[in-house]
PDB file of C-alpha atoms in Angstrom:
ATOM      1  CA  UNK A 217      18.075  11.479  -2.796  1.00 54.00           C
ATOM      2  CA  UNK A 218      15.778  11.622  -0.031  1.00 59.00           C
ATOM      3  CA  UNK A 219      18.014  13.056   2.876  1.00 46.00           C
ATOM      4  CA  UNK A 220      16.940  12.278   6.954  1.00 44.00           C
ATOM      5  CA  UNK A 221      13.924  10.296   5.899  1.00 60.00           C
ATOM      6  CA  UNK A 222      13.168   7.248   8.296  1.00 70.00           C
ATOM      7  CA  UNK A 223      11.540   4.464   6.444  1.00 88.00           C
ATOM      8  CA  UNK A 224       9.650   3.312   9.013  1.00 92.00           C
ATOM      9  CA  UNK A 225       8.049   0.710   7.368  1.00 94.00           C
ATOM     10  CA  UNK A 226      10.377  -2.659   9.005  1.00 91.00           C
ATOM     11  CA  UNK A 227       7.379  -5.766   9.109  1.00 93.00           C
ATOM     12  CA  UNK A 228       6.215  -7.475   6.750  1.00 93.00           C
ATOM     13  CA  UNK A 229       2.219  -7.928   6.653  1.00 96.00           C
ATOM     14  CA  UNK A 230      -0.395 -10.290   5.541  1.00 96.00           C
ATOM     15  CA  UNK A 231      -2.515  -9.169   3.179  1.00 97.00           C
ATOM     16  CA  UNK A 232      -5.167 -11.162   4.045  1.00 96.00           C
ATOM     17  CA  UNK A 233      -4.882 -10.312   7.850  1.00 96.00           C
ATOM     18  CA  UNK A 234      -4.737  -6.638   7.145  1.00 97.00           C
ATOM     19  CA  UNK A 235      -8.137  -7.113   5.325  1.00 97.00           C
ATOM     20  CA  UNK A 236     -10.051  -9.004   7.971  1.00 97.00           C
ATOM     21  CA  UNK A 237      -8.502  -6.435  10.539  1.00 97.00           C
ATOM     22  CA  UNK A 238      -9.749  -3.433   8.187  1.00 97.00           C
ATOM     23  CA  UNK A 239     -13.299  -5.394   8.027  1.00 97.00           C
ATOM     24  CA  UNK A 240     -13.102  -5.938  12.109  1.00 96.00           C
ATOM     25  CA  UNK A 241     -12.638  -2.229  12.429  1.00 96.00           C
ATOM     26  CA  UNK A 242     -15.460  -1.038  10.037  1.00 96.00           C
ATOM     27  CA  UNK A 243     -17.878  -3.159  11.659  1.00 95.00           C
ATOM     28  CA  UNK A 244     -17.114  -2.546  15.115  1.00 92.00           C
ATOM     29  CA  UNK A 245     -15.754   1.173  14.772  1.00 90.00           C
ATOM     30  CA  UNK A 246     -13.438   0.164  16.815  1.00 91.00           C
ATOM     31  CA  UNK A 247      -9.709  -1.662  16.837  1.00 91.00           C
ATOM     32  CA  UNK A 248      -8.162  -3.472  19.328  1.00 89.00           C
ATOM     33  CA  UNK A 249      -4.577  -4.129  18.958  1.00 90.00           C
ATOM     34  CA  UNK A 250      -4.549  -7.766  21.091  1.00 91.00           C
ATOM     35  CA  UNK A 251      -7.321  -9.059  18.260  1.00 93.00           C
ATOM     36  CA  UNK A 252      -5.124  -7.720  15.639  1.00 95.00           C
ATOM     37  CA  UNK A 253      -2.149  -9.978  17.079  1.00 94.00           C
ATOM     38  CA  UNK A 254      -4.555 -12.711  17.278  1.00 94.00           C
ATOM     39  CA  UNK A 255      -5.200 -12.427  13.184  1.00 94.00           C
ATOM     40  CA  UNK A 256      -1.599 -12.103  12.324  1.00 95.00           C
ATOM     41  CA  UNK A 257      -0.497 -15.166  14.529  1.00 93.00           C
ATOM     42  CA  UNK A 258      -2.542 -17.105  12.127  1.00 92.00           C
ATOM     43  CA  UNK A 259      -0.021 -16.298   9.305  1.00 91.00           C
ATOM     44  CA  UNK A 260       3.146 -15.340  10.790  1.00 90.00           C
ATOM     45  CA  UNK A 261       4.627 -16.938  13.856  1.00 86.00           C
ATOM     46  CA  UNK A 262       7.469 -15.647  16.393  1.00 89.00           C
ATOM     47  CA  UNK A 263       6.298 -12.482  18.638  1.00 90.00           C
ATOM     48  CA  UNK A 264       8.646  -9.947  17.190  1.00 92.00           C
ATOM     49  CA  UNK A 265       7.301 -10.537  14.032  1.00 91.00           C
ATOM     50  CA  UNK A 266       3.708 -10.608  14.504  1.00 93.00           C
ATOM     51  CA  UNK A 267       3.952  -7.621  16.590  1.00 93.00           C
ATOM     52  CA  UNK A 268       5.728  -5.549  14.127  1.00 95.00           C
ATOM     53  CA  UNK A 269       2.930  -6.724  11.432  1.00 96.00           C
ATOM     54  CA  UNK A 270       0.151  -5.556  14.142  1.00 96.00           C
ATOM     55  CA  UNK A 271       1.488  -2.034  15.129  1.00 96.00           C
ATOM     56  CA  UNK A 272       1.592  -1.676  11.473  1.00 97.00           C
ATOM     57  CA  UNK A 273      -1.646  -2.522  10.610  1.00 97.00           C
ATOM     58  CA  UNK A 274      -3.028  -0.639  13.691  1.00 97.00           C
ATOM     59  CA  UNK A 275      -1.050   2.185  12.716  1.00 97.00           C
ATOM     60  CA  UNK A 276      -2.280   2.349   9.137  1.00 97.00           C
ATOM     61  CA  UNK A 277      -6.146   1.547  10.441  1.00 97.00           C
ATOM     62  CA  UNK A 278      -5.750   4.599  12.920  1.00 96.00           C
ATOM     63  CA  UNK A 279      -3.681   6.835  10.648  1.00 96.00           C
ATOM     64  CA  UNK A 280      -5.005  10.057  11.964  1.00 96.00           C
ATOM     65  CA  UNK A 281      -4.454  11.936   8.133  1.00 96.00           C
ATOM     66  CA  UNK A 282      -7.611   9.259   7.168  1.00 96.00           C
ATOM     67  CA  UNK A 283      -9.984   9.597  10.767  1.00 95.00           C
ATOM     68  CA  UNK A 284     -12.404  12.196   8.776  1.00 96.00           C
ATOM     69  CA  UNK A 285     -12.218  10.055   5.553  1.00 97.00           C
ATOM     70  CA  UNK A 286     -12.896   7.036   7.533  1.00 96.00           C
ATOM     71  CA  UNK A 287     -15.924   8.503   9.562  1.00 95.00           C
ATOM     72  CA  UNK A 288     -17.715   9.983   5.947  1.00 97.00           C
ATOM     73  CA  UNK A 289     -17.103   6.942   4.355  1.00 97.00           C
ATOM     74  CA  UNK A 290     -17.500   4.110   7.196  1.00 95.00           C
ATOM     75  CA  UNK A 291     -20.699   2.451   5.111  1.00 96.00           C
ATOM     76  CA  UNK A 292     -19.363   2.490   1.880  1.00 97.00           C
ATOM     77  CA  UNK A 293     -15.739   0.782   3.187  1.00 98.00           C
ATOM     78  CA  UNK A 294     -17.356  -1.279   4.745  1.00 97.00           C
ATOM     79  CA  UNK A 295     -19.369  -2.465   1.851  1.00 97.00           C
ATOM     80  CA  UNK A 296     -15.941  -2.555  -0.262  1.00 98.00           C
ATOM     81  CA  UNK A 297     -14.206  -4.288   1.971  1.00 98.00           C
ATOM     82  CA  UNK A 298     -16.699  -7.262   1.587  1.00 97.00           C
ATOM     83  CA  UNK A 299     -15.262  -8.162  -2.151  1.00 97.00           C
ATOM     84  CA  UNK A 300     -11.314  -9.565  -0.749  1.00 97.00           C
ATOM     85  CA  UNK A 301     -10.061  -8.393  -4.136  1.00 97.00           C
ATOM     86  CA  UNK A 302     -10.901  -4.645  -3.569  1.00 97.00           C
ATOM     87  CA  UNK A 303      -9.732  -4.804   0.392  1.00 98.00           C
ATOM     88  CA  UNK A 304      -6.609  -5.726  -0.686  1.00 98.00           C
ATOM     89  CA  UNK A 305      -6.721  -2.478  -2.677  1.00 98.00           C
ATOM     90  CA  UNK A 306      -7.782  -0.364   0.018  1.00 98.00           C
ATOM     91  CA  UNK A 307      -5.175  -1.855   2.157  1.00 98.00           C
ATOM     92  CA  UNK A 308      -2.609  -1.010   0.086  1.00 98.00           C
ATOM     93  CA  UNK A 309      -3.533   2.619  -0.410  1.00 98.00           C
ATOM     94  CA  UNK A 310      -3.620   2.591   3.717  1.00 98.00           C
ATOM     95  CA  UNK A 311       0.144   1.656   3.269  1.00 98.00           C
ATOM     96  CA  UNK A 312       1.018   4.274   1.066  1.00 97.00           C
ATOM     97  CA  UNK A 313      -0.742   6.595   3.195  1.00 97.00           C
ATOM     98  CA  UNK A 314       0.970   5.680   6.127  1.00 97.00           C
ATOM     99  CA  UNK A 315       4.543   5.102   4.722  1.00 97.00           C
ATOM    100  CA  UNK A 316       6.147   7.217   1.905  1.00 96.00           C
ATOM    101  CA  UNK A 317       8.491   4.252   1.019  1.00 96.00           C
ATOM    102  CA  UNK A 318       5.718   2.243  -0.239  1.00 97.00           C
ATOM    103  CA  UNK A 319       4.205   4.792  -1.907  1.00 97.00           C
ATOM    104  CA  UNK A 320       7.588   5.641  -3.688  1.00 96.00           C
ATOM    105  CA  UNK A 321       8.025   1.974  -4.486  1.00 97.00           C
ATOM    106  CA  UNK A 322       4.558   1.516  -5.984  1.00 97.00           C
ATOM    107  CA  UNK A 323       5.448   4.792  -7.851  1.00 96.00           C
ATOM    108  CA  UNK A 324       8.510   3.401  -9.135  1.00 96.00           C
ATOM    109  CA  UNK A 325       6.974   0.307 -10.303  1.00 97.00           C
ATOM    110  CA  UNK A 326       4.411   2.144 -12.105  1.00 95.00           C
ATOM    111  CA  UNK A 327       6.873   4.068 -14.061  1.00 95.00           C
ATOM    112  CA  UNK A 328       8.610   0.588 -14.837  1.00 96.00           C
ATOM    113  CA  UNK A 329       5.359  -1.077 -15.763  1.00 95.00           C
ATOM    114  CA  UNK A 330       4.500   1.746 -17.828  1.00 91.00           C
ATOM    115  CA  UNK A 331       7.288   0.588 -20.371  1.00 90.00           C
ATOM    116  CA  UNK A 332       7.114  -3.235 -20.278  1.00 92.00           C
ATOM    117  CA  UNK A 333       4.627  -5.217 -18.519  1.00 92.00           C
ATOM    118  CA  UNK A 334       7.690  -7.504 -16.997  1.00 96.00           C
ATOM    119  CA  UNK A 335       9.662  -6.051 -14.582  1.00 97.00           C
ATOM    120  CA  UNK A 336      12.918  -6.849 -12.604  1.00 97.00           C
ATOM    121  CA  UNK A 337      13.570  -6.406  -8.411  1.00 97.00           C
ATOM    122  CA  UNK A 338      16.935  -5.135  -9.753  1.00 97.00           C
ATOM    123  CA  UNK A 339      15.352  -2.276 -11.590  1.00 97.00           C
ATOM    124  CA  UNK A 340      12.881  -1.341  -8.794  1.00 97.00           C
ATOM    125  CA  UNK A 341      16.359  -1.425  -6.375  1.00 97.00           C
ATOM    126  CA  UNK A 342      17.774   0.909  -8.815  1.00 96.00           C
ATOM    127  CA  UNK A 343      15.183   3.479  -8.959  1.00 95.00           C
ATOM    128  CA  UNK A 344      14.271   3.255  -4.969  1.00 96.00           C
ATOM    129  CA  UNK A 345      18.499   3.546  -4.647  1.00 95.00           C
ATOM    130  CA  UNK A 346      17.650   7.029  -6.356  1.00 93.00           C
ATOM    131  CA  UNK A 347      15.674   8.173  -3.473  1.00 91.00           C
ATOM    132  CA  UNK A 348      16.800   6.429  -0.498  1.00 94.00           C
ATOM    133  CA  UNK A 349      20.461   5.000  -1.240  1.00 93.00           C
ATOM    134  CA  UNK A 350      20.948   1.235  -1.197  1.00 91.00           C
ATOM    135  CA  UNK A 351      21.668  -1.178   1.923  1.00 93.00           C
ATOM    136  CA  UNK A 352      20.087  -3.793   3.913  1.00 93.00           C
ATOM    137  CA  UNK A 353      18.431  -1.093   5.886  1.00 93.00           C
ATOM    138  CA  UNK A 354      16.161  -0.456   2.165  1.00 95.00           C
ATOM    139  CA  UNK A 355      16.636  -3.644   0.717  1.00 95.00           C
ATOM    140  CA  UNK A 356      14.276  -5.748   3.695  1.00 95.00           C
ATOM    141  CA  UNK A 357      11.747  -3.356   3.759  1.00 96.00           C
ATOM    142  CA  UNK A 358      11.324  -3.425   0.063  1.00 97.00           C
ATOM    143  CA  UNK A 359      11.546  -6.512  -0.220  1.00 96.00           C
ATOM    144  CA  UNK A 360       8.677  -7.058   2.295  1.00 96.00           C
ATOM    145  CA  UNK A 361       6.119  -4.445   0.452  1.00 97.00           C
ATOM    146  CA  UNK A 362       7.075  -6.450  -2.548  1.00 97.00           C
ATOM    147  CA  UNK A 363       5.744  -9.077  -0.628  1.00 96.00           C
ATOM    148  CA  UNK A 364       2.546  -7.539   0.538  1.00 97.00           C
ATOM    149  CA  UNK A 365       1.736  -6.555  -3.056  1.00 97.00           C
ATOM    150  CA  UNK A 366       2.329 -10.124  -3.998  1.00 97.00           C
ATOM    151  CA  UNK A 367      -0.022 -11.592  -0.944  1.00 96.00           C
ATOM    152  CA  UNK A 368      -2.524  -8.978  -2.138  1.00 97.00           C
ATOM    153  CA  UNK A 369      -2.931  -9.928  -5.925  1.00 96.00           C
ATOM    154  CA  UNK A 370      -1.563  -6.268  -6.991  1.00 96.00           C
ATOM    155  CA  UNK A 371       1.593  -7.652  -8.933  1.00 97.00           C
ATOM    156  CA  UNK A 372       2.597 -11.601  -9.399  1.00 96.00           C
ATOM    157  CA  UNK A 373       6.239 -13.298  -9.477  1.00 96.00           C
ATOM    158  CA  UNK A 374       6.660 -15.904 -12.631  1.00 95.00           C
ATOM    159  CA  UNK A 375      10.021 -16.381 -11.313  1.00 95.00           C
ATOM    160  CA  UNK A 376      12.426 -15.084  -8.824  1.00 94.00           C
ATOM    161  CA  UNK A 377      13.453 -11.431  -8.914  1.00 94.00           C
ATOM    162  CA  UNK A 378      10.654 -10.964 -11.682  1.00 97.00           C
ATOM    163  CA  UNK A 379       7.516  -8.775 -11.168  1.00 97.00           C
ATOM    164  CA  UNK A 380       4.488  -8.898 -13.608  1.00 96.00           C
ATOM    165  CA  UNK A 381       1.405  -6.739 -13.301  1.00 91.00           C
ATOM    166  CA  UNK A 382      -1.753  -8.391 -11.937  1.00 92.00           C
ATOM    167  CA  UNK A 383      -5.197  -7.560 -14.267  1.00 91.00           C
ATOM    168  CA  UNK A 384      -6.212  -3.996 -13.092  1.00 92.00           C
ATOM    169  CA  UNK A 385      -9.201  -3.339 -10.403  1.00 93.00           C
ATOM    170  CA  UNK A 386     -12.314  -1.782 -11.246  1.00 95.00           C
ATOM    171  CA  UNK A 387     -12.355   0.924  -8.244  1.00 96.00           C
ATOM    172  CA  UNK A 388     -15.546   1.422  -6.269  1.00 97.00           C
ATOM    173  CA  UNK A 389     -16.288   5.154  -5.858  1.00 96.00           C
ATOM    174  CA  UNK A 390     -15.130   4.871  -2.236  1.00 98.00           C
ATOM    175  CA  UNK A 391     -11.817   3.012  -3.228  1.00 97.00           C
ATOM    176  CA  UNK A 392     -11.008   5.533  -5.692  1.00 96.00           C
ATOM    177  CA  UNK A 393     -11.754   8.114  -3.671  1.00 95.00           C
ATOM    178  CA  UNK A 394      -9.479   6.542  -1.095  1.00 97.00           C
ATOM    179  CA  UNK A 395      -6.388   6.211  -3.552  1.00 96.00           C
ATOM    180  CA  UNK A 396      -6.891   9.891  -4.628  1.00 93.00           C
ATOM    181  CA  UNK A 397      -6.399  10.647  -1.103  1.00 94.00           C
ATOM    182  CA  UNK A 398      -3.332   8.428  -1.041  1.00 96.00           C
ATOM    183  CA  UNK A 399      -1.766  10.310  -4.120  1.00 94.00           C
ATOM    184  CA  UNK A 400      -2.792  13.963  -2.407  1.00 92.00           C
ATOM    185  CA  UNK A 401      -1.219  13.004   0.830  1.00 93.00           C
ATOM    186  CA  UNK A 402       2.238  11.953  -1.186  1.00 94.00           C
ATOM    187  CA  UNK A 403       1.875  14.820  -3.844  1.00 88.00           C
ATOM    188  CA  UNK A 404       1.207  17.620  -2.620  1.00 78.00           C
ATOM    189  CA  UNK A 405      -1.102  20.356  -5.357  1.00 68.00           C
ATOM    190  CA  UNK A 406       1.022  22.715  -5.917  1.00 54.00           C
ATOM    191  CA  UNK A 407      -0.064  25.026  -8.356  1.00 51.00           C
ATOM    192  CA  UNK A 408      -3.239  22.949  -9.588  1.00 53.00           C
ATOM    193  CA  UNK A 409      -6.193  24.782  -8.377  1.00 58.00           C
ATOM    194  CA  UNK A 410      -8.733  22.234  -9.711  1.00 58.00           C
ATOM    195  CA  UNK A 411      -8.798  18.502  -8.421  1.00 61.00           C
ATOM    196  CA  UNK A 412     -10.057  17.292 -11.312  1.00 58.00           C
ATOM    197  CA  UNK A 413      -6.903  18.896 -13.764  1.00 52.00           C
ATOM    198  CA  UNK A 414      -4.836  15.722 -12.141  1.00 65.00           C
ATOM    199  CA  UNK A 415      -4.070  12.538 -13.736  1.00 73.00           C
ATOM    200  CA  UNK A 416      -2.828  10.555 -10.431  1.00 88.00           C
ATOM    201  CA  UNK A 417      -0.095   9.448 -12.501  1.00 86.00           C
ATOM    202  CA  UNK A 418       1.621   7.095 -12.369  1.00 92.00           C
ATOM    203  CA  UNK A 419       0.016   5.572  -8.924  1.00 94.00           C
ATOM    204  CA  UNK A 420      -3.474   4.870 -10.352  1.00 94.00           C
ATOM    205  CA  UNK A 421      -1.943   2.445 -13.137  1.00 92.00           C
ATOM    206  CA  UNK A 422      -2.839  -0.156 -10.658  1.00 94.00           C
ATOM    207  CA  UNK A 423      -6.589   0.966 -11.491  1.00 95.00           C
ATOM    208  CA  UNK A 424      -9.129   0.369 -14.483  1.00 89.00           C
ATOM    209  CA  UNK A 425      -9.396   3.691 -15.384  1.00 70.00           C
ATOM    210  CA  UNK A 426     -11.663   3.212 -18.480  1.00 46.00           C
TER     211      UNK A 426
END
């Protein structure tokens, strides 16, 4: 179990506001955190919660770990960002980058999904328990990424407390080169010398890969 590990992740965030945000910021080069507000108040209302959404997304946007990656690469996000399906993507690697929780939880439902393509909330509560205990404290913030990757097309819910994989994105360079970044920020080497030796397994089974 993961011992004196904030979360940190508390808001839930709209997918779709995260992307035009991200798309705001690559054309501008610039974020402002009162425009952000503005985008979330058209999905979420009540100030505590669109707040908590904003700092999130501003937090993510100006995750210093991703400043260099986001100055080399400004042109081609910018590009990717255009196709909604694909921002989603990016915006959910920004997530994992930002917060280890999500990136355990998509982990965790990538080792799920590897065995059966349906998949219960009670299972991913289970593993996640593993790592982080169990209370309301890790319940509402999983329950919220669940959420996100729901609003962003990255898993679907046929019914409540079921979780079915969503057909797989075809990565642009830039977006794959993003989630690698995602998986090396969360997984540290090691003893691999060679990038190219690693499988970024089981977090790019959200990816078409062939």
């Amino acid at each position: 179990m993961i011992q004196n590990k904030t979360i940190g992740y508390k808001h839930r965030i709209p997918a779709i506001g995260f992307a035009e945000a991200l798309r705001d910021f690559l054309s501008n080069g610039s974020i402002d955190s009162k425009e952000v507000d503005e985008i979330v108040a058209g999905y979420f209302s009540g100030d505590y919660v669109r707040r908590g959404a904003s700092q999130h997304i501003v937090s993510c946007i100006k995750n210093p770990e991703l400043v260099e990656f986001f100055s080399k690469n400004s042109t081609e996000l910018l590009n990717a960002v255009k196709n909604q399906q694909e921002a989603f993507y990016i915006c959910f690697a920004l997530l994992c980058v930002r917060f280890s929780f999500c990136y355990n939880i998509a982990v965790e439902m990538a080792k799920l999904f590897r065995m059966q393509d349906t998949i219960s909330k009670d299972a991913i509560s289970r593993q996640i328990a593993n790592k982080y205990g169990y209370n309301e404290n890790v319940k509402r913030p999983m329950e919220r990424f669940l959420a996100f990757c729901e609003d962003a097309k990255i898993i679907k819910r046929p019914s409540n407390g079921v979780f079915e994989n969503m057909p797989k994105l075809n990565p642009s360079e830039v977006t794959l080169e993003l989630w690698k970044q995602a998986y090396l920020i969360n997984e540290p080497m090691g003893d691999v010398d060679n990038i190219d030796e690693l499988l970024f397994e089981p977090f790019f089974r959200y990816l078409n890969m062939l």
